[in-house]
Short mmCIF file of C-alpha atoms in Angstrom, two decimals:
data_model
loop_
_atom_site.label_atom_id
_atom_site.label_comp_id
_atom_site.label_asym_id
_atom_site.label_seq_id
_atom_site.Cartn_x
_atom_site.Cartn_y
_atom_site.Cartn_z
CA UNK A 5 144.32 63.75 -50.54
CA UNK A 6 144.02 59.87 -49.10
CA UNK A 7 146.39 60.32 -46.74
CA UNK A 8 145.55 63.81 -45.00
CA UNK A 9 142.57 63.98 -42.73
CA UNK A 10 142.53 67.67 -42.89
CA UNK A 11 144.00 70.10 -45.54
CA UNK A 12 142.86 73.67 -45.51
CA UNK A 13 144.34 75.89 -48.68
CA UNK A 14 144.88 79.67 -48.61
CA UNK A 15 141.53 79.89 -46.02
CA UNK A 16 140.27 83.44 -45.26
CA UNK A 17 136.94 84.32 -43.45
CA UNK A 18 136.00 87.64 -42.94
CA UNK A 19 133.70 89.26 -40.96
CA UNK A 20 132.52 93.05 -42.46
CA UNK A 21 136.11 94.45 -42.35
CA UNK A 22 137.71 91.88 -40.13
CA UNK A 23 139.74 89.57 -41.56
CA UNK A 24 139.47 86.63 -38.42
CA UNK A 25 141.09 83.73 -40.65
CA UNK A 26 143.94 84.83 -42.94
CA UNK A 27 145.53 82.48 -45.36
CA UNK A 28 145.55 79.75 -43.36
CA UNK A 29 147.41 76.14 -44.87
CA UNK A 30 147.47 72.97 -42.79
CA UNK A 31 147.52 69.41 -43.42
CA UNK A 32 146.66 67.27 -41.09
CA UNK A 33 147.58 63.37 -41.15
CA UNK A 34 145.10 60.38 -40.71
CA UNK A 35 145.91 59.20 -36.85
CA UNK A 36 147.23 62.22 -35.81
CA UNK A 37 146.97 64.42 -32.93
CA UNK A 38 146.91 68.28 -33.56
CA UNK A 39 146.21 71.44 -31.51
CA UNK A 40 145.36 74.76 -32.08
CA UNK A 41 146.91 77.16 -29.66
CA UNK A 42 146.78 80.73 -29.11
CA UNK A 43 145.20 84.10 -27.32
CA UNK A 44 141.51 84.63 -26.80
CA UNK A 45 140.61 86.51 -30.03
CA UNK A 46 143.10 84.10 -32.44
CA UNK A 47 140.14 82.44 -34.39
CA UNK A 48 140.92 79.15 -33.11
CA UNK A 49 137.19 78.51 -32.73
CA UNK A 50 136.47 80.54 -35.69
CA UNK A 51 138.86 78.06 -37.94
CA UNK A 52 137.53 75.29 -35.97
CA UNK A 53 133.68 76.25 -37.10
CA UNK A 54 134.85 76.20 -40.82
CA UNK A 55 136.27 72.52 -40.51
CA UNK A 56 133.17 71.34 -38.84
CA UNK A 57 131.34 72.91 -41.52
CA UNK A 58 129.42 75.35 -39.61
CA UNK A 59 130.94 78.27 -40.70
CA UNK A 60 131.65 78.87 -44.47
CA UNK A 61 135.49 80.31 -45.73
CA UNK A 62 135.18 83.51 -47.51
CA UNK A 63 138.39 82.44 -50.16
CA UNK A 64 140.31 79.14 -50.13
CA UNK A 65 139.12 75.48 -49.69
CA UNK A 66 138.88 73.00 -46.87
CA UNK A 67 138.37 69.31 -46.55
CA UNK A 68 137.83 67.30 -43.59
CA UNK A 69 137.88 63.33 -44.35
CA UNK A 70 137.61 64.52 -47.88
CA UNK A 71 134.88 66.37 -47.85
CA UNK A 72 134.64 69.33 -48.77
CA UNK A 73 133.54 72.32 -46.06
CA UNK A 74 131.86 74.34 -48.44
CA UNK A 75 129.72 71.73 -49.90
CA UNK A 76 129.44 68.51 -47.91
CA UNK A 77 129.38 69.59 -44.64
CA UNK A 78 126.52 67.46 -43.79
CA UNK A 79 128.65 64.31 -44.72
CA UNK A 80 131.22 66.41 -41.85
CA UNK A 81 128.72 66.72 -39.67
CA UNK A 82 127.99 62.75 -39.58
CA UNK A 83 131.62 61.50 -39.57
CA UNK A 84 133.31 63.08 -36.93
CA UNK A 85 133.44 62.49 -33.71
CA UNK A 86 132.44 65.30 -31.56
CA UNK A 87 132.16 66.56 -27.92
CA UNK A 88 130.28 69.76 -26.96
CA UNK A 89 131.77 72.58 -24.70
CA UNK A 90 128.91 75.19 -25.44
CA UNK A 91 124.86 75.34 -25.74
CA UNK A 92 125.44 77.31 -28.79
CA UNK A 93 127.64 75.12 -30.91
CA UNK A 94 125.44 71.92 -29.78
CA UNK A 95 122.40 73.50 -31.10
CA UNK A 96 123.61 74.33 -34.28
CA UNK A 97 124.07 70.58 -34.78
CA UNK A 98 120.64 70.09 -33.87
CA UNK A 99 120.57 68.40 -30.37
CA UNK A 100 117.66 69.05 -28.05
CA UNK A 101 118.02 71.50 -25.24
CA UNK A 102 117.39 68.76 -22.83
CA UNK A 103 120.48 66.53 -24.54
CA UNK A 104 122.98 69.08 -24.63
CA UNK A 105 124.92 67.69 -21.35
CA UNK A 106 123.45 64.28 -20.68
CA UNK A 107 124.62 62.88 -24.38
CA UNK A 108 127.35 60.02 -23.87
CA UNK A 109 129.99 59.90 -26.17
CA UNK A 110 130.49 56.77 -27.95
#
């Protein structure tokens, strides 16, 4: 898996009776550039969540810099880079209220 940044295998995540992720498979190379496109209501953000570790799959594995989103995702958490676009999601990686806007990115 060296020389994938990102590989997700045969990822579901339901919610109750909603299947939001189904069967997703992606590699991603080291170095590059990717995109995740779609309607409102595609689970981009929802697929997103499970590679940053915040969400957990419901069948299938992940692995982000090869770790493993089910069971390193603080390791995740610490090694990649990251710029926040809601309260919500900034909070959940435990940044003060007062940070949430005013934190450079390095």
């Amino acid at each position: 898996m060296g020389e994938f940044a990102i590989v997700m295998e045969n990822v579901v995540k339901e919610f109750e009776n909603v299947v939001a992720v189904n069967n997703v498979n992606l590699k991603v190379a080291e170095g590059e550039l990717f995109g995740l496109l779609g309607p409102n209501g595609a689970s981009k953000t929802t697929t997103v969540n499970i590679l940053c570790g915040l969400l957990k799959p419901t069948r299938g594995s992940a692995f982000v810099g090869g770790y493993d989103v089910q069971r390193e995702t603080a390791e995740i958490k610490r090694s990649i880079p990251h710029l926040f676009l809601s309260v919500a999601l900034s909070r959940a990686y435990g940044f003060p209220k007062s940070s949430t806007f005013s934190t450079p990115v390095k």
